[in-house]
Amino acid sequence: WEEALQLFNVMLHSKLELNKSVHCAAISACEKCGEWEKALQLFRSIAQNNLETDLISCSAVISACEKAGRWEKALQLFGVMAASTVDSNMIIFNTAIRACEKGSRCKVALQLFGVIMCANWSDMANDSHRPIHLNMEHIQSSHF
């Protein structure tokens, strides 16, 4: 992860174009090494560089927070993603549910599972990357 961040910084200072793919690669490197704060910093820099977040960047930063036991931050980011135009999929839902588990938030985990069940389950079971259009209205916003 340190080499990935060094390369990211070299690109940043040399005025090379930092697209979403570069950001996502750096976030993923941080996620894999438990560097959730650095992943979050990189995630925020996407907007600072006038780029739009997407499912890959959201998933990577939520996963980084979940793996580090930062369930509150993971759920907050999931809530922000759910309120945005970014579609979700089974993988990111599983990450959010795992974050709930780590934070002993069983009620929220069950509510998230309910959102999945309201979607077309049979199609999603065959394709974990298939987008899920979120209807988060019945999940209390205070949980995010």
mmCIF file of C-alpha atoms in Angstrom:
data_model
loop_
_atom_site.group_PDB
_atom_site.id
_atom_site.type_symbol
_atom_site.label_atom_id
_atom_site.label_comp_id
_atom_site.label_asym_id
_atom_site.label_seq_id
_atom_site.Cartn_x
_atom_site.Cartn_y
_atom_site.Cartn_z
ATOM 1 C CA TRP A 1 0.000 0.000 0.000
ATOM 2 C CA GLU A 2 2.865 2.352 0.732
ATOM 3 C CA GLU A 3 4.269 1.905 -2.769
ATOM 4 C CA ALA A 4 0.813 2.495 -4.236
ATOM 5 C CA LEU A 5 0.513 5.743 -2.296
ATOM 6 C CA GLN A 6 4.013 6.799 -3.326
ATOM 7 C CA LEU A 7 3.121 6.228 -6.960
ATOM 8 C CA PHE A 8 -0.163 8.113 -6.443
ATOM 9 C CA ASN A 9 1.732 11.075 -4.951
ATOM 10 C CA VAL A 10 4.302 11.038 -7.767
ATOM 11 C CA MET A 11 1.444 11.203 -10.265
ATOM 12 C CA LEU A 12 -0.236 13.960 -8.254
ATOM 13 C CA HIS A 13 2.882 16.143 -8.110
ATOM 14 C CA SER A 14 3.884 15.545 -11.711
ATOM 15 C CA LYS A 15 0.520 16.892 -12.877
ATOM 16 C CA LEU A 16 -0.463 13.614 -14.517
ATOM 17 C CA GLU A 17 -4.184 13.027 -14.827
ATOM 18 C CA LEU A 18 -5.516 11.178 -11.799
ATOM 19 C CA ASN A 19 -8.623 9.402 -13.012
ATOM 20 C CA LYS A 20 -11.039 7.251 -11.028
ATOM 21 C CA SER A 21 -9.085 4.097 -11.809
ATOM 22 C CA VAL A 22 -5.937 5.483 -10.204
ATOM 23 C CA HIS A 23 -7.885 6.555 -7.121
ATOM 24 C CA CYS A 24 -9.643 3.193 -6.875
ATOM 25 C CA ALA A 25 -6.371 1.284 -7.159
ATOM 26 C CA ALA A 26 -4.845 3.330 -4.338
ATOM 27 C CA ILE A 27 -7.984 2.953 -2.182
ATOM 28 C CA SER A 28 -7.980 -0.810 -2.766
ATOM 29 C CA ALA A 29 -4.322 -1.049 -1.794
ATOM 30 C CA CYS A 30 -5.082 0.762 1.471
ATOM 31 C CA GLU A 31 -8.154 -1.407 2.055
ATOM 32 C CA LYS A 32 -6.133 -4.596 1.742
ATOM 33 C CA CYS A 33 -3.664 -3.399 4.394
ATOM 34 C CA GLY A 34 -6.150 -2.018 6.896
ATOM 35 C CA GLU A 35 -5.310 1.619 6.205
ATOM 36 C CA TRP A 36 -8.914 2.800 6.378
ATOM 37 C CA GLU A 37 -8.062 6.433 7.155
ATOM 38 C CA LYS A 38 -5.826 6.710 4.103
ATOM 39 C CA ALA A 39 -8.497 4.972 2.011
ATOM 40 C CA LEU A 40 -11.040 7.511 3.235
ATOM 41 C CA GLN A 41 -8.661 10.373 2.421
ATOM 42 C CA LEU A 42 -8.212 9.048 -1.108
ATOM 43 C CA PHE A 43 -11.961 8.566 -1.477
ATOM 44 C CA ARG A 44 -12.527 12.198 -0.538
ATOM 45 C CA SER A 45 -9.877 13.294 -3.018
ATOM 46 C CA ILE A 46 -12.002 11.879 -5.850
ATOM 47 C CA ALA A 47 -14.492 14.717 -5.389
ATOM 48 C CA GLN A 48 -11.666 17.212 -4.838
ATOM 49 C CA ASN A 49 -10.341 16.257 -8.267
ATOM 50 C CA ASN A 50 -13.777 16.850 -9.822
ATOM 51 C CA LEU A 51 -14.362 13.166 -10.436
ATOM 52 C CA GLU A 52 -17.501 11.215 -9.618
ATOM 53 C CA THR A 53 -17.480 8.365 -7.166
ATOM 54 C CA ASP A 54 -18.653 5.009 -8.452
ATOM 55 C CA LEU A 55 -19.488 1.560 -7.152
ATOM 56 C CA ILE A 56 -15.846 0.448 -7.154
ATOM 57 C CA SER A 57 -14.543 3.393 -5.151
ATOM 58 C CA CYS A 58 -17.494 3.265 -2.730
ATOM 59 C CA SER A 59 -17.125 -0.472 -2.247
ATOM 60 C CA ALA A 60 -13.389 -0.244 -1.606
ATOM 61 C CA VAL A 61 -13.643 2.512 1.017
ATOM 62 C CA ILE A 62 -16.625 0.871 2.756
ATOM 63 C CA SER A 63 -14.719 -2.410 2.813
ATOM 64 C CA ALA A 64 -11.632 -0.691 4.242
ATOM 65 C CA CYS A 65 -13.708 0.715 7.097
ATOM 66 C CA GLU A 66 -15.503 -2.586 7.674
ATOM 67 C CA LYS A 67 -12.273 -4.591 7.800
ATOM 68 C CA ALA A 68 -10.768 -2.123 10.278
ATOM 69 C CA GLY A 69 -13.778 -2.483 12.562
ATOM 70 C CA ARG A 70 -14.977 1.040 11.783
ATOM 71 C CA TRP A 71 -18.564 -0.080 11.307
ATOM 72 C CA GLU A 72 -20.040 3.365 12.017
ATOM 73 C CA LYS A 73 -17.969 4.946 9.259
ATOM 74 C CA ALA A 74 -18.741 2.026 6.913
ATOM 75 C CA LEU A 75 -22.478 2.466 7.470
ATOM 76 C CA GLN A 76 -22.213 6.233 7.128
ATOM 77 C CA LEU A 77 -20.472 5.819 3.767
ATOM 78 C CA PHE A 78 -23.034 3.211 2.710
ATOM 79 C CA GLY A 79 -25.782 5.705 3.563
ATOM 80 C CA VAL A 80 -24.097 8.428 1.524
ATOM 81 C CA MET A 81 -23.739 6.013 -1.379
ATOM 82 C CA ALA A 82 -27.382 4.926 -1.057
ATOM 83 C CA ALA A 83 -28.502 8.565 -1.230
ATOM 84 C CA SER A 84 -26.399 9.184 -4.334
ATOM 85 C CA THR A 85 -26.840 8.015 -7.896
ATOM 86 C CA VAL A 86 -24.372 5.146 -7.416
ATOM 87 C CA ASP A 87 -26.050 1.763 -7.863
ATOM 88 C CA SER A 88 -25.255 -0.954 -5.376
ATOM 89 C CA ASN A 89 -24.738 -4.704 -5.724
ATOM 90 C CA MET A 90 -24.651 -7.809 -3.537
ATOM 91 C CA ILE A 91 -20.964 -7.368 -2.746
ATOM 92 C CA ILE A 92 -21.389 -3.908 -1.233
ATOM 93 C CA PHE A 93 -24.524 -5.009 0.631
ATOM 94 C CA ASN A 94 -22.567 -7.919 2.108
ATOM 95 C CA THR A 95 -19.844 -5.507 3.185
ATOM 96 C CA ALA A 96 -22.395 -3.234 4.863
ATOM 97 C CA ILE A 97 -24.028 -6.223 6.573
ATOM 98 C CA ARG A 98 -20.625 -7.421 7.839
ATOM 99 C CA ALA A 99 -19.999 -3.935 9.217
ATOM 100 C CA CYS A 100 -23.343 -4.175 11.049
ATOM 101 C CA GLU A 101 -22.298 -7.531 12.445
ATOM 102 C CA LYS A 102 -19.032 -6.130 13.785
ATOM 103 C CA GLY A 103 -20.916 -3.274 15.404
ATOM 104 C CA SER A 104 -23.664 -5.506 16.823
ATOM 105 C CA ARG A 105 -26.224 -3.673 14.674
ATOM 106 C CA CYS A 106 -28.438 -6.674 13.954
ATOM 107 C CA LYS A 107 -31.554 -4.599 13.303
ATOM 108 C CA VAL A 108 -29.845 -2.558 10.596
ATOM 109 C CA ALA A 109 -28.322 -5.731 9.094
ATOM 110 C CA LEU A 110 -31.795 -7.272 8.879
ATOM 111 C CA GLN A 111 -33.172 -4.107 7.302
ATOM 112 C CA LEU A 112 -30.409 -4.174 4.683
ATOM 113 C CA PHE A 113 -31.165 -7.821 4.044
ATOM 114 C CA GLY A 114 -34.819 -6.835 3.592
ATOM 115 C CA VAL A 115 -33.810 -4.380 0.879
ATOM 116 C CA ILE A 116 -32.005 -7.209 -0.899
ATOM 117 C CA MET A 117 -35.020 -9.480 -0.580
ATOM 118 C CA CYS A 118 -37.277 -6.814 -2.115
ATOM 119 C CA ALA A 119 -35.032 -6.728 -5.171
ATOM 120 C CA ASN A 120 -35.125 -9.501 -7.741
ATOM 121 C CA TRP A 121 -33.350 -12.142 -5.644
ATOM 122 C CA SER A 122 -33.152 -14.890 -8.269
ATOM 123 C CA ASP A 123 -31.295 -12.668 -10.725
ATOM 124 C CA MET A 124 -28.902 -11.384 -8.057
ATOM 125 C CA ALA A 125 -28.076 -14.856 -6.762
ATOM 126 C CA ASN A 126 -26.617 -15.650 -10.182
ATOM 127 C CA ASP A 127 -24.730 -12.374 -10.581
ATOM 128 C CA SER A 128 -23.278 -10.721 -7.471
ATOM 129 C CA HIS A 129 -22.190 -7.730 -9.557
ATOM 130 C CA ARG A 130 -25.695 -7.003 -10.849
ATOM 131 C CA PRO A 131 -26.824 -3.513 -9.765
ATOM 132 C CA ILE A 132 -29.417 -3.251 -7.013
ATOM 133 C CA HIS A 133 -31.516 -0.132 -7.197
ATOM 134 C CA LEU A 134 -31.855 0.919 -3.590
ATOM 135 C CA ASN A 135 -35.095 1.646 -1.846
ATOM 136 C CA MET A 136 -33.740 2.684 1.514
ATOM 137 C CA GLU A 137 -36.852 4.521 2.667
ATOM 138 C CA HIS A 138 -37.706 1.978 5.363
ATOM 139 C CA ILE A 139 -34.219 2.008 6.870
ATOM 140 C CA GLN A 140 -33.915 4.654 9.525
ATOM 141 C CA SER A 141 -31.494 7.345 8.433
ATOM 142 C CA SER A 142 -30.178 7.651 11.983
ATOM 143 C CA HIS A 143 -28.372 4.352 11.456
ATOM 144 C CA PHE A 144 -26.156 5.942 8.825
#
